[in-house]
Short mmCIF file of C-alpha atoms in Angstrom, two decimals:
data_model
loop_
_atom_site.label_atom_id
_atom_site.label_comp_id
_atom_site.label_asym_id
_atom_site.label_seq_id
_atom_site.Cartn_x
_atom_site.Cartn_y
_atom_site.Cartn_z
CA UNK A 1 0.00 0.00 0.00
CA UNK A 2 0.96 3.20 -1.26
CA UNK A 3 1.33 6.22 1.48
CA UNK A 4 0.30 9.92 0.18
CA UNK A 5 3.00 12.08 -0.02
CA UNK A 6 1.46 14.34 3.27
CA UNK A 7 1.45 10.90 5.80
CA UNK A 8 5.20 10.14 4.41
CA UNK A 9 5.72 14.48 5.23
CA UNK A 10 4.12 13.52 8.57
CA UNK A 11 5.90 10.36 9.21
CA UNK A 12 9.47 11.72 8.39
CA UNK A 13 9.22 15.16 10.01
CA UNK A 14 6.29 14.68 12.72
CA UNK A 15 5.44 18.00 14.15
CA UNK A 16 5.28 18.41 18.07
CA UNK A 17 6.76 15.31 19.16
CA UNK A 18 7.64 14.80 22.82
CA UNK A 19 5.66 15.43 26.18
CA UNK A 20 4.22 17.77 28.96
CA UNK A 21 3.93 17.97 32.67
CA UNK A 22 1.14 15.68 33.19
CA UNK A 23 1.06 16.91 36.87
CA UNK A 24 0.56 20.44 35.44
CA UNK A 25 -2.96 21.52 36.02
CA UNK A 26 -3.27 23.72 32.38
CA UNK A 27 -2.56 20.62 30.66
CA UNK A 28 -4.95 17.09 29.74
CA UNK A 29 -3.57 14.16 28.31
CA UNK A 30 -5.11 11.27 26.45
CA UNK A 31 -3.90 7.96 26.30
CA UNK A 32 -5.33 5.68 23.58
CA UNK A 33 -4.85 2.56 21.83
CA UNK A 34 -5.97 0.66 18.76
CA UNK A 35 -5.88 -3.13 21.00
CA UNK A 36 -6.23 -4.82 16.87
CA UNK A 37 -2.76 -3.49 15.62
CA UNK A 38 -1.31 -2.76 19.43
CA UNK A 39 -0.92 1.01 18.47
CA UNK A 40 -0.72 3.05 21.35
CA UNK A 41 -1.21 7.13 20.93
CA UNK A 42 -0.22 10.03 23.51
CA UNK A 43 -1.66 13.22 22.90
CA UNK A 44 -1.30 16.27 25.18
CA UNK A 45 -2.83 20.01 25.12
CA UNK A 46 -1.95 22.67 26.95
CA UNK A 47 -5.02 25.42 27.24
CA UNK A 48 -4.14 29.02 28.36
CA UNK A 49 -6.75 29.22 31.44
CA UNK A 50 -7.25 33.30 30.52
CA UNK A 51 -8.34 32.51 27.08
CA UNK A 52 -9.20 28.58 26.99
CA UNK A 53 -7.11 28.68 24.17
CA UNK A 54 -4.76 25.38 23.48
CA UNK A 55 -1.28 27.14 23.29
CA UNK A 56 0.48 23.88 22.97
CA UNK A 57 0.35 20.30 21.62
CA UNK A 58 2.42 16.93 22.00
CA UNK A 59 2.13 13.63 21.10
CA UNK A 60 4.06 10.50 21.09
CA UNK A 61 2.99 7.58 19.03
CA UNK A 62 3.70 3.95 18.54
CA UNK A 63 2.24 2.53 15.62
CA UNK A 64 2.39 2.61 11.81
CA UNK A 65 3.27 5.63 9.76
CA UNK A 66 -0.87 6.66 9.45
CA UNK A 67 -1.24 6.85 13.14
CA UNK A 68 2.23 8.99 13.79
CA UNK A 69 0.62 11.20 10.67
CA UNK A 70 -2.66 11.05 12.20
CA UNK A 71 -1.89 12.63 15.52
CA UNK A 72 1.02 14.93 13.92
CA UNK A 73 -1.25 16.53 12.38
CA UNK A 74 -3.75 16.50 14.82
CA UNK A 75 -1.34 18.55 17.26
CA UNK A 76 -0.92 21.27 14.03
CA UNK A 77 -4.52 21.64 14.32
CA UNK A 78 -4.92 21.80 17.60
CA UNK A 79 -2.67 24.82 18.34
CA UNK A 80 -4.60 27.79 18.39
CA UNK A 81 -7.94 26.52 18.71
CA UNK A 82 -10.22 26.83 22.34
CA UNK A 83 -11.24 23.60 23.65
CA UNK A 84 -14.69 24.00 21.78
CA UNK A 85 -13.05 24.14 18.50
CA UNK A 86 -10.82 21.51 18.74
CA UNK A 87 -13.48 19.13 19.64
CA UNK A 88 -15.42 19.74 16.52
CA UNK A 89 -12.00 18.13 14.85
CA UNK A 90 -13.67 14.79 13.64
CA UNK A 91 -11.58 12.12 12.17
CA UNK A 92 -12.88 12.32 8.59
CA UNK A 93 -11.21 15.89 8.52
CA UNK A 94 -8.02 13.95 9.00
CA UNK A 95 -8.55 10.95 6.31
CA UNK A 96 -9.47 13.52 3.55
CA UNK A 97 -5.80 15.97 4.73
CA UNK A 98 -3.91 12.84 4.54
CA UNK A 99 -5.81 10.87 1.62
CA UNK A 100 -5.99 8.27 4.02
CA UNK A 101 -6.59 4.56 2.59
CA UNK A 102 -10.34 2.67 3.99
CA UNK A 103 -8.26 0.22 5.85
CA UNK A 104 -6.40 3.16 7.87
CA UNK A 105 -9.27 4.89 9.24
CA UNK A 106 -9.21 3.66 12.25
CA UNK A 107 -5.53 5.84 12.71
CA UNK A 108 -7.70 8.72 12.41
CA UNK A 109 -10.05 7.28 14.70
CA UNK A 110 -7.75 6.73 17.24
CA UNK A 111 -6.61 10.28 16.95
CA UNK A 112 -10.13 12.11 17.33
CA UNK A 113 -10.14 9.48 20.78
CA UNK A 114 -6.83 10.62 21.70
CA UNK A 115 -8.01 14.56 21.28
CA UNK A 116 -11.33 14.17 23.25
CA UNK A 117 -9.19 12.49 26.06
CA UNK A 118 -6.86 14.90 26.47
CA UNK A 119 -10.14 17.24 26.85
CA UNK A 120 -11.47 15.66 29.05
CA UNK A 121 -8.86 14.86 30.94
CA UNK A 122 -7.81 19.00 31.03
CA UNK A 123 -11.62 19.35 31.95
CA UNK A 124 -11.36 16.69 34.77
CA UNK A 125 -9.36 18.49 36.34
CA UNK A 126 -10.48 22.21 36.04
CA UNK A 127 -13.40 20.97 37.47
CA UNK A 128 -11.66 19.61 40.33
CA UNK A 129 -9.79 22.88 41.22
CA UNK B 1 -22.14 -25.90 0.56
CA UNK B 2 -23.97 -25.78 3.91
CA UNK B 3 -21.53 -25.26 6.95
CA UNK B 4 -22.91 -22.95 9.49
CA UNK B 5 -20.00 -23.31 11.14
CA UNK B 6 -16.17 -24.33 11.81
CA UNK B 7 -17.09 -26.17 15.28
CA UNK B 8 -20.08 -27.55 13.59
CA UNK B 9 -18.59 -28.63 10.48
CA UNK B 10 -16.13 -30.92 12.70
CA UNK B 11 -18.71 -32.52 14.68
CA UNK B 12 -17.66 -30.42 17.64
CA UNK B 13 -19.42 -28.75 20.57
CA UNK B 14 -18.79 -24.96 20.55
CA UNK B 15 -16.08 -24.81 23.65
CA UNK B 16 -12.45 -23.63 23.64
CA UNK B 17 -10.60 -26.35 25.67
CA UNK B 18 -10.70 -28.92 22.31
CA UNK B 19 -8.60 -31.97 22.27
CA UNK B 20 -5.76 -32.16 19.96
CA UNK B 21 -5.72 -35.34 19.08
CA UNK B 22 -9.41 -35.83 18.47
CA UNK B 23 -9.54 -32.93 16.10
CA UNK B 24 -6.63 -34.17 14.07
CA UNK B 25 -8.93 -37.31 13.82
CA UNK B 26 -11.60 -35.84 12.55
CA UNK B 27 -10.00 -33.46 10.52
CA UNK B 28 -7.96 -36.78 8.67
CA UNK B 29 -11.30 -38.22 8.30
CA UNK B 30 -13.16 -35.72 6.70
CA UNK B 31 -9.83 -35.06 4.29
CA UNK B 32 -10.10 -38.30 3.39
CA UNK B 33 -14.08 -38.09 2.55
CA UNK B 34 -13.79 -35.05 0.56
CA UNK B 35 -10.48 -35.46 -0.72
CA UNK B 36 -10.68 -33.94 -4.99
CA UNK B 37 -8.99 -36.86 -6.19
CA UNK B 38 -12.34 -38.70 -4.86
CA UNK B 39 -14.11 -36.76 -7.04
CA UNK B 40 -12.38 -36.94 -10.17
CA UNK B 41 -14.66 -38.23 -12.55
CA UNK B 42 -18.00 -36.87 -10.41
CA UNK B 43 -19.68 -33.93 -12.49
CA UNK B 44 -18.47 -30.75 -12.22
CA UNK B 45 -20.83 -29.43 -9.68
CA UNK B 46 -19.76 -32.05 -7.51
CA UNK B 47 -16.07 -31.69 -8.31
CA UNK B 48 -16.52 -27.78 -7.16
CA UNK B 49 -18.39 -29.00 -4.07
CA UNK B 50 -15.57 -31.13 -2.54
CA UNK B 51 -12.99 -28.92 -3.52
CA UNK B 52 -14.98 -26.09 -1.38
CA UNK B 53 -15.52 -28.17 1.69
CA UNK B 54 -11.77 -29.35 0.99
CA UNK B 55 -10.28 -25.71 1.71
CA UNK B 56 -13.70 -25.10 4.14
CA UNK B 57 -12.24 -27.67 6.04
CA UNK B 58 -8.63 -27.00 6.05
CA UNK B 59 -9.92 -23.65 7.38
CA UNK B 60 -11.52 -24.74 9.76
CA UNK B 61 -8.71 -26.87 11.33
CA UNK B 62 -6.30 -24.56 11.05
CA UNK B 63 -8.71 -22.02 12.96
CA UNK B 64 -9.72 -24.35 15.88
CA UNK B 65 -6.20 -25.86 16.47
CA UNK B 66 -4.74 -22.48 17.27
CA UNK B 67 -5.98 -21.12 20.71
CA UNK B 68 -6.32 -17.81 20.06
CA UNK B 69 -7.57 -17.65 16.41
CA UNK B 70 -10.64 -20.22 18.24
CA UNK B 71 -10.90 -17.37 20.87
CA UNK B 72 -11.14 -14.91 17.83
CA UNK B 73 -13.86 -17.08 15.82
CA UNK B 74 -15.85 -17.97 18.67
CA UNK B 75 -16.17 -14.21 19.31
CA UNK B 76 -17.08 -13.69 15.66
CA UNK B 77 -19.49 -16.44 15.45
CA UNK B 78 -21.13 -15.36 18.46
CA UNK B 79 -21.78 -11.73 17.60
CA UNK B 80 -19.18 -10.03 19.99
CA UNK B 81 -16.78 -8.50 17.37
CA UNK B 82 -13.54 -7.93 17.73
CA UNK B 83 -13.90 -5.48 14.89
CA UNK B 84 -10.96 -2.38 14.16
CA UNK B 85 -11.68 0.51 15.65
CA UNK B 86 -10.03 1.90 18.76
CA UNK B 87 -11.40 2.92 22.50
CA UNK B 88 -14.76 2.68 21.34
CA UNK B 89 -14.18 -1.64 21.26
CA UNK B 90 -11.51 -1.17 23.94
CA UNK B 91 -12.29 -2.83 27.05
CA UNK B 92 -15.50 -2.35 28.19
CA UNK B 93 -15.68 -4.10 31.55
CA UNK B 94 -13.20 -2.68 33.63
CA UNK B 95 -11.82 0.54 32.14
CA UNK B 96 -9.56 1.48 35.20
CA UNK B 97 -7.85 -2.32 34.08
CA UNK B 98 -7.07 -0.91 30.67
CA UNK B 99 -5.71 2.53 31.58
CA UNK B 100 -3.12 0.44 33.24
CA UNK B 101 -2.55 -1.63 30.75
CA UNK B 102 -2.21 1.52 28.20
CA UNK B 103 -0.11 3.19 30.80
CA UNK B 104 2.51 0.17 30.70
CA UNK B 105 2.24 -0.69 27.32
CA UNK B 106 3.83 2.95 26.54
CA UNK B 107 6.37 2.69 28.76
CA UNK B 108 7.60 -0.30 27.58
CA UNK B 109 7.30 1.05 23.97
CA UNK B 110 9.13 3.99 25.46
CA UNK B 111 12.01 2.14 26.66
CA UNK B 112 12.11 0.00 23.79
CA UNK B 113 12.72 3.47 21.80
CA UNK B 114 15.46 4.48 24.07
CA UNK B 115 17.32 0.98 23.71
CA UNK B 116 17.29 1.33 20.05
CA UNK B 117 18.69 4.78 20.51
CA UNK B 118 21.62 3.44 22.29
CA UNK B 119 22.01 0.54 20.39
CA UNK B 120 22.11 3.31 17.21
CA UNK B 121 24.71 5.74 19.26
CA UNK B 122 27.10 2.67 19.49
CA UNK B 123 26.48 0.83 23.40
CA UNK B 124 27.83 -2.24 24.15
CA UNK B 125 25.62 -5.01 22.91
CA UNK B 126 25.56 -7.08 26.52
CA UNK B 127 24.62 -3.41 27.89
CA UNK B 128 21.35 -2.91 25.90
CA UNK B 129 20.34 -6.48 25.39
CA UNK B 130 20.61 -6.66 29.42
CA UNK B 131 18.01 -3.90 29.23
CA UNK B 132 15.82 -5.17 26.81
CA UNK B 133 15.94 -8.93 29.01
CA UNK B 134 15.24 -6.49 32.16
CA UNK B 135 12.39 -4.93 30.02
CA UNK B 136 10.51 -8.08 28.79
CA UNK B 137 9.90 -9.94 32.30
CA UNK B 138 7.28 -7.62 33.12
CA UNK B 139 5.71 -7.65 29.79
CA UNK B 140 6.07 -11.90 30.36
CA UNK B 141 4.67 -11.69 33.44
CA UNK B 142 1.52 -10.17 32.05
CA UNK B 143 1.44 -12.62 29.19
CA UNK B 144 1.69 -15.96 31.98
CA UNK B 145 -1.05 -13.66 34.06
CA UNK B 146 -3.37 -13.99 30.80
CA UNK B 147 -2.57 -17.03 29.96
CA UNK B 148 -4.51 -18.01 33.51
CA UNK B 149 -7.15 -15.90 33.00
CA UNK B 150 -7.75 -17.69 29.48
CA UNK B 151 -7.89 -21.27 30.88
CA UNK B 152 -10.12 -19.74 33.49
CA UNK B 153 -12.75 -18.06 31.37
CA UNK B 154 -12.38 -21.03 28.79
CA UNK B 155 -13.31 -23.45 31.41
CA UNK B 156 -16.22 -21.24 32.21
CA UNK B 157 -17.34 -20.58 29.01
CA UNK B 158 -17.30 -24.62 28.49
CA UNK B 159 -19.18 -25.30 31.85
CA UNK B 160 -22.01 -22.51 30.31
CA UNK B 161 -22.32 -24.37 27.07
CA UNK B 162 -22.52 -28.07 29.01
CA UNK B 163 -25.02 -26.25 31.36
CA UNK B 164 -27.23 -24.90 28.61
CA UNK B 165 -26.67 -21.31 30.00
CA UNK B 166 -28.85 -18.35 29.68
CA UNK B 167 -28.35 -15.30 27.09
CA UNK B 168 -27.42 -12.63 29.52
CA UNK B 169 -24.35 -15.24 31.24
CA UNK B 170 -23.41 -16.29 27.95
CA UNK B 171 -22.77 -12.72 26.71
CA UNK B 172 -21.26 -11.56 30.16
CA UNK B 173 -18.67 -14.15 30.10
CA UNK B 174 -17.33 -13.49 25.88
CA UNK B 175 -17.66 -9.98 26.23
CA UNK B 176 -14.56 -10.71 29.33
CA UNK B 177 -13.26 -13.01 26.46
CA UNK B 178 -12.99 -10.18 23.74
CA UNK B 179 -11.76 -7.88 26.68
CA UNK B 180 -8.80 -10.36 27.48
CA UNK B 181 -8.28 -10.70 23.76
CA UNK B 182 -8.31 -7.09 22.76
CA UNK B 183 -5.57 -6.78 25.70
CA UNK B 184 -3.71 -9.78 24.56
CA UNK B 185 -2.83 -8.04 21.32
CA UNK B 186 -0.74 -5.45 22.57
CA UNK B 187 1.05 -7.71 24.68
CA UNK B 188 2.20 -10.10 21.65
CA UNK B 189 2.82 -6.77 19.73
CA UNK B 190 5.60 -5.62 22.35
CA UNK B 191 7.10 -9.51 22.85
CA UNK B 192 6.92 -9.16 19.07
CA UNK B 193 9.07 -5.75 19.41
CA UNK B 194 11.26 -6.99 21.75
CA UNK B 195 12.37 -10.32 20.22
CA UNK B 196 12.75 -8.55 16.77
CA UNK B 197 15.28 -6.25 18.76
CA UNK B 198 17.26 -8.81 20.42
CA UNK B 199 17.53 -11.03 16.89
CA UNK B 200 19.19 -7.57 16.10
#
């Protein structure tokens, strides 16, 4: 199977790889795997509690090249978006920005999961301040 | 051709705990019945036919003799999918279980990334394959801990099927199945990892 050109981009140079304070209060993190392939996904926000804007993104994955892509790009999309917008991110937005093939939707799957758990997770625990 | 199923088709009851040598009996004696070279001179229709329930049956044996592919088609055949997807087939049953499970499975991934890394930047081999032995007895641990819990829930789901269980047990007990299998997959993906590494 052929990759496109913008999950090899993805794959090669992932944007925003790497970690935040879990501990830190300003930041949720989602932890999410695909139990079929074994792909697990790490995807972290940090919101600005002034604005509720999501001034940074990481993520770490381990899994095949559409599922790195997947949540690289997720983390682009993130930044700069409030926690509203970045929940109306749905996975079909990422399948047609990466051309991705039927039989690797469920990368982009796991990386809408991965965003609404790190929202929730950020969420958990604003509400628990 | 009618099979409704591999378990069926062998003249076996629906459990998991099967005994080897009595499928490899019946799986020699149907070879034999349906064997093509039976059918050589038989019309074409029939000709098709025992070629079909040839390669129906070598599918089937090959399914039921291997634990967990008969863990997988059980599941299929009774309606609890193990279907691609992600969190929304995770685990269902005990969701604190398979945080934990998540949790570990990255950090093993984790470290596996790290050995590679100092593998790459030149490390002694006996340094980093001592790391990557110290990194898989967890991970083997786990795998011996689920290996119980399948001979437990297989005996259970055998005692249901003797018993003539209701619906509601029946589904409680394979939805733990697909929940053990689901978690089972990232656990042969890492030993996978690992062992590719050390035949490195």
């Amino acid at each position: 199977m052929a990759y496109s050109s913008k999950v090899i981009d993805h794959y090669e140079n992932p944007r925003n790889v790497g970690s935040l304070p879990k501990d830190d209060p300003n930041v949720g993190t989602g932890l999410v795997g695909a139990p079929e392939c074994g792909d697990v996904m790490k995807l972290q926000v940090r919101v600005n509690p002034a604005t509720g804007v999501i001034d940074e993104a990481k993520f770490k994955t381990f899994g095949c090249g559409s599922a790195i892509a997947s949540s690289s790009l997720a983390t682009e999309w993130l930044k700069g978006r409030t926690v509203e917008e970045a929940l109306a991110i749905k996975n079909l937005d990422i399948v047609n920005e990466l051309s991705l093939p039927p039989v690797k939707i469920h990368c982009s799957v796991l990386a809408e999961d991965a965003i609404r758990a790190a929202i929730a997770d950020y969420r958990k625990k604003r509400s628990a301040v | 051709m009618v099979a409704p199923d591999f378990f069926s088709f062998l003249g076996l009851p629906r459990k998991l705990n099967i005994d080897h040598a009595d499928l490899e009996r019946r799986y020699r004696a149907l070879s034999r019945q349906f064997h093509p070279d039976y059918f050589y001179n038989a019309p074409p229709a029939e000709r098709r036919a025992s070629l079909e329930r040839s390669s129906y049956l070598n599918d089937a044996y090959r399914t039921l003799r291997n634990k967990m592919a008969r863990i997988e088609y059980l599941l299929k055949l009774e309606a609890v999918p193990v279907a691609i997807g992600s969190s929304a087939v995770a685990p269902s049953s005990d969701s604190r279980a398979e945080a934990e499970l998540l949790e570990a499975v990255f950090a093993l991934n984790e470290e596996l990334d790290e050995i590679r890394g100092e593998r790459a930047s030149g490390v002694p081999d006996h340094e980093w394959r001592a790391r990557l032995e110290r990194a898989r007895a967890p991970i083997e641990r786990k795998r011996a801990r689920h290996e119980a819990a399948f001979e437990e829930l297989s005996a259970r789901w055998d005692a249901l099927v003797d018993g003539g269980a209701g619906e509601s047990e029946r589904r409680q007990l394979l939805t733990k199945l697909r929940d053990r299998f689901l978690e089972r997959k990232y656990i042969d993906n890492l030993v996978a990892g690992i062992e590719r590494e050390l035949a490195q």
